[in-house]
Coordinates of C-alpha atoms and ligand atoms in Angstrom, one line a residue:
M1 CA -29.5 -0.3 -13.8
P2 CA -27.9 2.8 -15.0
G3 CA -30.0 5.8 -14.8
K4 CA -32.0 5.1 -11.5
K5 CA -32.0 7.8 -8.9
I6 CA -31.1 6.8 -5.6
N7 CA -32.3 8.0 -2.4
V8 CA -29.0 8.4 -0.3
A9 CA -28.6 8.5 3.6
V10 CA -25.3 9.7 5.0
A11 CA -24.8 8.6 8.7
G12 CA -22.0 10.5 10.7
A13 CA -22.6 13.4 8.2
T14 CA -20.8 16.0 10.4
G15 CA -17.6 13.9 11.0
A16 CA -14.4 14.2 8.8
V17 CA -15.4 11.1 6.6
G18 CA -19.0 11.8 6.5
N19 CA -18.4 15.5 5.3
Q20 CA -16.1 14.1 2.8
M21 CA -18.6 11.2 1.6
I22 CA -21.3 14.3 0.9
S23 CA -18.3 15.9 -1.2
C24 CA -17.4 12.8 -3.1
L25 CA -21.2 12.0 -3.9
E26 CA -21.3 15.8 -5.3
E27 CA -17.9 15.4 -7.2
A28 CA -18.8 11.8 -8.8
D29 CA -22.3 13.3 -9.8
F30 CA -23.7 10.3 -8.2
P31 CA -27.6 10.2 -9.3
V32 CA -28.9 11.3 -6.0
Q33 CA -32.8 11.4 -5.8
S34 CA -32.9 12.7 -2.1
I35 CA -30.3 12.9 0.5
K36 CA -30.7 12.7 4.3
L37 CA -27.9 13.9 6.7
L38 CA -27.7 12.0 9.9
A39 CA -25.6 12.6 13.1
S40 CA -26.2 12.5 16.8
A41 CA -28.3 14.5 18.8
R42 CA -25.7 16.9 19.6
S43 CA -25.8 17.9 15.7
V44 CA -29.5 18.7 15.3
G45 CA -30.0 22.3 14.1
R46 CA -26.7 22.2 12.0
K47 CA -27.0 22.7 8.2
L48 CA -24.7 21.3 5.6
R49 CA -24.5 22.0 1.8
F50 CA -25.0 19.4 -1.0
K51 CA -24.9 20.7 -4.4
G52 CA -25.5 24.3 -3.4
D53 CA -28.5 23.8 -1.2
L54 CA -28.5 23.6 2.7
F55 CA -29.8 20.4 4.3
A56 CA -30.7 20.3 8.1
V57 CA -28.8 17.3 10.0
E58 CA -31.2 15.0 11.5
E59 CA -30.7 12.8 14.5
L60 CA -29.9 9.1 13.6
K61 CA -32.6 6.9 14.7
E62 CA -33.6 3.3 14.0
N63 CA -36.2 4.4 11.6
S64 CA -34.1 7.0 9.8
F65 CA -33.9 4.6 6.7
K66 CA -37.5 4.1 5.8
G67 CA -37.6 4.9 1.9
M68 CA -33.8 5.3 1.6
D69 CA -32.0 2.9 -0.9
I70 CA -28.3 3.3 0.2
A71 CA -26.9 4.7 3.5
L72 CA -23.4 5.5 3.8
F73 CA -22.0 5.0 7.4
S74 CA -19.1 6.6 9.1
A75 CA -20.2 7.3 12.8
G76 CA -18.0 4.7 14.6
G77 CA -18.3 1.0 15.0
G78 CA -21.0 0.9 18.0
T79 CA -23.5 3.1 15.9
S80 CA -23.0 0.9 12.8
E81 CA -23.4 -2.2 15.0
R82 CA -26.7 -0.8 16.3
Y83 CA -28.1 0.8 13.4
A84 CA -27.0 -0.9 10.1
P85 CA -29.4 -3.8 10.7
H86 CA -32.4 -1.5 11.0
A87 CA -31.5 0.1 7.7
A88 CA -31.0 -3.3 6.0
N89 CA -34.3 -4.5 7.3
D90 CA -35.8 -1.3 5.8
G91 CA -34.4 -2.3 2.2
C92 CA -31.7 0.3 2.7
V93 CA -28.3 -1.3 1.5
V94 CA -25.4 -0.2 4.3
V95 CA -21.9 0.7 2.9
D96 CA -20.2 0.9 6.3
N97 CA -17.0 2.6 6.9
S98 CA -16.5 1.2 10.5
S99 CA -14.5 -2.0 11.3
A100 CA -17.9 -3.6 12.9
W101 CA -18.7 -5.6 10.1
R102 CA -15.6 -6.2 8.0
M103 CA -14.8 -9.7 8.9
D104 CA -18.3 -11.0 8.9
P105 CA -18.4 -13.9 6.4
D106 CA -21.7 -12.8 5.3
V107 CA -20.6 -9.1 4.7
P108 CA -18.5 -8.3 1.5
L109 CA -15.3 -6.3 2.0
V110 CA -14.6 -4.3 -1.0
V111 CA -12.5 -2.1 -3.0
P112 CA -13.9 -1.6 -6.4
E113 CA -10.5 -1.8 -8.3
V114 CA -9.8 -5.2 -6.6
N115 CA -12.9 -7.3 -5.9
P116 CA -16.1 -5.4 -7.4
H117 CA -17.6 -9.0 -8.0
A118 CA -18.1 -9.5 -4.0
I119 CA -20.4 -6.6 -3.9
A120 CA -23.0 -9.3 -5.2
Q121 CA -23.0 -10.8 -1.7
Y122 CA -24.8 -7.7 -0.3
T123 CA -27.9 -9.6 -0.3
K124 CA -26.9 -11.9 2.6
K125 CA -27.1 -9.2 5.2
G126 CA -27.8 -6.0 3.2
I127 CA -24.4 -4.6 4.3
I128 CA -21.2 -3.7 2.4
A129 CA -17.9 -3.2 4.5
N130 CA -15.4 -0.3 3.5
P131 CA -11.9 -1.7 4.5
N132 CA -9.5 0.0 6.8
C133 CA -7.9 3.1 5.3
S134 CA -4.5 1.5 5.4
T135 CA -5.5 -1.6 3.9
I136 CA -7.4 0.0 1.0
Q137 CA -4.3 1.8 -0.4
L138 CA -2.3 -1.4 0.1
V139 CA -4.3 -3.7 -1.8
V140 CA -4.8 -1.5 -4.6
A141 CA -1.1 -1.9 -5.3
L142 CA -0.7 -5.6 -4.0
N143 CA -3.6 -6.9 -6.3
P144 CA -1.8 -6.7 -9.8
I145 CA 1.3 -8.1 -8.2
H146 CA -0.5 -11.0 -6.6
K147 CA -2.2 -11.9 -9.7
K148 CA 1.0 -11.7 -11.8
Y149 CA 3.4 -13.3 -9.5
G150 CA 1.7 -14.8 -6.5
I151 CA 2.4 -13.1 -3.1
Q152 CA 4.1 -15.0 -0.7
R153 CA 4.5 -12.5 2.2
V154 CA 3.9 -8.7 2.9
V155 CA 5.8 -6.7 5.5
V156 CA 4.1 -3.2 5.9
S157 CA 5.1 -0.3 8.1
T158 CA 2.4 2.7 7.9
Y159 CA 2.9 6.3 8.7
Q160 CA -0.8 7.4 9.4
A161 CA -2.1 10.8 9.5
V162 CA -4.4 12.2 12.4
S163 CA -7.4 12.8 10.2
G164 CA -8.0 8.8 10.4
T165 CA -8.9 9.6 14.1
G166 CA -11.6 12.2 13.0
K167 CA -11.9 15.7 13.7
K168 CA -10.8 15.9 17.2
A169 CA -7.5 14.4 16.4
I170 CA -7.0 17.2 13.6
D171 CA -7.6 19.8 16.2
E172 CA -5.4 18.1 18.7
L173 CA -2.2 18.2 16.2
F174 CA -3.1 21.8 15.2
D175 CA -3.5 22.8 18.7
Q176 CA -0.4 21.0 20.2
T177 CA 1.7 22.3 17.4
R178 CA 0.6 26.0 17.8
A179 CA 1.2 25.5 21.5
L180 CA 4.7 24.1 21.2
I181 CA 6.1 26.7 18.8
N182 CA 4.9 29.6 21.0
F183 CA 6.9 27.6 24.1
L184 CA 3.4 26.8 25.6
N185 CA 2.3 23.7 27.5
C186 CA 0.2 21.4 25.4
E187 CA -2.5 18.6 26.6
N188 CA -2.8 15.3 25.2
K189 CA -6.9 14.4 24.8
V190 CA -7.1 12.2 21.8
Y191 CA -3.8 10.5 22.0
P192 CA -2.1 8.8 25.1
H193 CA 1.0 11.0 24.2
R194 CA 1.9 13.9 22.4
I195 CA 1.5 13.6 18.4
A196 CA 2.9 16.9 17.4
F197 CA 6.5 16.4 16.7
N198 CA 6.3 12.7 17.6
C199 CA 5.7 9.1 16.2
L200 CA 3.2 6.9 18.1
P201 CA 3.7 3.2 17.4
H202 CA 0.1 2.8 18.7
I203 CA -3.1 2.8 16.5
D204 CA -6.4 1.6 18.0
T205 CA -6.1 -0.7 21.1
F206 CA -3.3 -3.4 21.9
M207 CA -4.2 -7.0 21.8
P208 CA -2.8 -9.9 24.0
N209 CA -0.4 -10.7 21.4
G210 CA 1.4 -7.4 21.4
Y211 CA 0.1 -6.3 17.9
T212 CA -2.6 -3.4 17.8
K213 CA -6.1 -4.0 16.4
E214 CA -5.2 -1.8 13.4
E215 CA -2.0 -4.2 12.6
I216 CA -4.4 -7.2 12.8
K217 CA -6.8 -5.2 10.7
M218 CA -4.5 -4.8 7.8
V219 CA -3.5 -8.7 8.0
N220 CA -7.1 -10.1 8.0
E221 CA -8.5 -7.5 5.6
T222 CA -5.7 -7.9 3.1
R223 CA -6.4 -11.6 2.9
K224 CA -10.2 -11.4 2.8
I225 CA -9.9 -8.8 -0.1
L226 CA -7.3 -10.7 -2.1
E227 CA -9.3 -13.9 -1.3
D228 CA -6.0 -15.9 -0.3
D229 CA -5.7 -16.8 3.3
T230 CA -2.3 -18.1 2.5
I231 CA -0.6 -14.8 2.1
G232 CA 1.7 -13.9 5.0
V233 CA 1.1 -10.3 6.2
T234 CA 2.7 -8.7 9.0
A235 CA 2.2 -4.8 9.9
T236 CA 3.4 -2.1 12.2
T237 CA 1.1 0.7 12.2
V238 CA 2.4 4.3 13.2
R239 CA 0.5 7.5 13.8
V240 CA 2.6 10.6 12.7
P241 CA 2.1 14.3 12.9
V242 CA 0.6 14.7 9.3
F243 CA -2.8 16.0 9.0
H244 CA -3.9 14.1 5.5
S245 CA -2.8 11.0 3.7
H246 CA -1.3 7.7 5.0
S247 CA 2.1 6.5 3.6
E248 CA 3.2 2.9 3.7
S249 CA 6.8 1.2 3.3
V250 CA 6.0 -2.1 1.9
N251 CA 8.1 -5.2 1.2
V252 CA 6.7 -7.8 -1.0
E253 CA 8.0 -11.3 -1.3
T254 CA 6.3 -13.4 -4.3
K255 CA 6.3 -17.0 -5.5
D256 CA 7.5 -16.3 -8.9
P257 CA 10.5 -14.2 -10.0
I258 CA 9.7 -10.2 -9.8
S259 CA 11.7 -7.3 -10.9
A260 CA 11.2 -3.7 -10.2
Q261 CA 11.0 -2.9 -13.6
E262 CA 8.2 -4.9 -14.4
V263 CA 6.3 -4.0 -11.3
R264 CA 6.6 -0.4 -12.5
S265 CA 5.1 -0.9 -15.7
L266 CA 2.4 -3.3 -14.1
L267 CA 1.5 -0.4 -11.7
E268 CA 1.4 2.1 -14.5
N269 CA -1.1 0.2 -16.2
T270 CA -3.4 -0.6 -13.1
P271 CA -6.4 1.6 -12.8
G272 CA -6.6 3.8 -9.7
I273 CA -2.7 4.0 -9.4
K274 CA -0.2 6.5 -10.3
V275 CA 3.3 5.7 -10.3
V276 CA 5.6 8.7 -9.0
D277 CA 8.9 7.1 -9.3
D278 CA 11.6 9.3 -10.5
P279 CA 14.4 9.6 -7.4
E280 CA 16.8 11.2 -9.6
N281 CA 14.6 14.3 -9.8
N282 CA 13.5 13.8 -6.2
L283 CA 10.1 12.6 -7.5
Y284 CA 8.3 10.1 -5.2
P285 CA 5.0 9.8 -3.5
L286 CA 4.4 12.7 -1.0
A287 CA 1.3 12.9 1.7
T288 CA 1.0 16.6 0.5
E289 CA 0.7 15.3 -3.2
A290 CA -1.9 12.5 -2.5
A291 CA -4.1 14.9 -0.3
G292 CA -7.0 16.0 -2.0
Q293 CA -7.3 13.5 -4.9
D294 CA -8.3 9.9 -5.5
L295 CA -5.6 7.9 -6.9
T296 CA -3.0 5.7 -5.0
L297 CA 0.6 6.8 -5.6
V298 CA 3.3 4.2 -5.8
G299 CA 6.9 5.0 -5.9
R300 CA 10.6 4.0 -4.6
I301 CA 9.8 0.8 -6.3
R302 CA 13.1 -1.5 -6.2
D303 CA 14.4 -4.7 -5.9
D304 CA 14.9 -6.3 -2.5
D305 CA 18.2 -8.1 -3.2
S306 CA 18.0 -9.7 0.5
I307 CA 15.6 -12.4 -0.8
A308 CA 15.1 -14.3 -4.1
N309 CA 11.9 -12.8 -5.2
G310 CA 11.2 -9.3 -3.6
I311 CA 10.6 -5.7 -4.2
N312 CA 10.1 -2.7 -1.8
M313 CA 7.9 0.3 -2.5
W314 CA 6.5 3.3 -1.0
I315 CA 2.4 3.6 -1.2
V316 CA 0.7 6.9 -0.5
A317 CA -3.1 7.7 -0.7
D318 CA -5.6 10.3 0.8
N319 CA -6.8 8.5 3.9
I320 CA -10.3 10.3 4.1
R321 CA -10.9 10.1 0.4
K322 CA -9.5 6.8 -1.2
G323 CA -8.9 5.4 2.4
A324 CA -12.7 6.1 3.2
A325 CA -15.2 8.5 1.5
T326 CA -14.2 7.7 -2.3
N327 CA -14.0 4.1 -1.7
A328 CA -17.5 4.0 -0.1
V329 CA -18.8 6.2 -2.9
Q330 CA -17.2 4.0 -5.5
I331 CA -19.1 0.9 -3.9
A332 CA -22.3 2.5 -3.8
R333 CA -21.7 3.5 -7.6
V334 CA -21.3 -0.1 -8.6
L335 CA -24.5 -1.1 -6.3
A336 CA -26.7 1.6 -7.9
D337 CA -25.6 0.7 -11.4
N338 CA -25.6 -3.0 -11.3
Y339 CA -27.9 -4.2 -8.4
L340 CA -30.6 -1.7 -7.4
Ligands
A2P1 P1 -21.9 14.3 16.2 O1 -21.3 15.3 15.1 O2 -23.3 14.7 16.2 O3 -21.2 14.0 17.2 P2 -15.4 12.2 13.5 O4 -15.0 10.6 13.3 O5 -14.9 13.0 12.5 O6 -15.3 12.4 15.1 O7 -17.2 12.0 13.2 C1 -17.9 11.1 13.9 C2 -19.3 11.3 13.3 O8 -20.2 10.3 13.8 C3 -20.0 12.6 13.5 O9 -20.8 12.9 12.4 C4 -20.8 12.2 14.8 O10 -21.9 13.3 15.0 C5 -21.3 10.8 14.5 N1 -21.7 10.1 15.6 C6 -21.0 9.7 16.5 N2 -21.7 9.0 17.6 C7 -23.0 9.1 17.1 C8 -24.2 8.4 17.5 N3 -24.3 7.8 18.8 N4 -25.3 8.7 16.7 C9 -25.0 9.0 15.7 N5 -24.0 9.7 15.2 C10 -22.9 9.6 15.9

């Protein structure tokens, strides 16, 4: 029912994504009746601003969600696993940014431009999952291509910003860079190797098959959101010394004949996408351009002449905004307007 005011809780409010969630609620002029900002006991005493007013951070507890309508969670998988069921039991719908619930068959995994209809399934557990940041920007671009040409296989390599790991990783890249340009030694605390002036082909933990969990998330989540388990997806995920925005090199093979020219105009007419593809003028998607806004930028769209029906493209989006906070707030908006 559009017009209803919502009591909103943000769990993980002091973190990189939680903080952005608060800003996104503000920017989207979300119909907030009341807001509750939750984090660990360490943050009690801190105050955060929402729409000009300061709100005290409260400790996240099992009974934090009584009287709340929607809770946006970004406080890590373990925290979501433990507290989301309590929120749901108290009638507060959880939009969870962690990977804890994404592949649960009773939990919808939603990108509002792609599968908004899945939100209706929230009634099964009272939880809606926000996909992995790299998956969100990928499926925003893949969805119109899949609908028109039928995707056979996707090969994706990511170039992921440190902000996806949280505040500590942002500090680590900053501190290491400053140390190295001053010829000082630096410490590796967050990542197993130096991230400054380096690329780490290692995001999340390794699985017995040699892939990382991040890579497997991209495979499984892409299929779940596009609602097609026959799509072949293979991923290599790499952390790079960039603060904001993930970039992706994507090769798509389709069942039907496809051309770069057609894909360019298809994506130009897709909500949520901005095509930036004018190489003659050095225009292509850049992490620095994507940062701070909500569109998924797509460029370098070109035919893959090595296969019958294939294209290559370069996809960039702000991982903390569209890859996390914005997508969660967009889900909450559909929920508030249509279901609560
Ligand atoms: P806190 O700041 O009190 O530690 P990031 O991913 O940027 O590191 O942020 C993680 C967020 O999740 C922070 O808001 C953090 O709160 C919160 N958080 C982490 N562990 C817990 C927990 N056990 N209970 C509640 N909040 C947590």
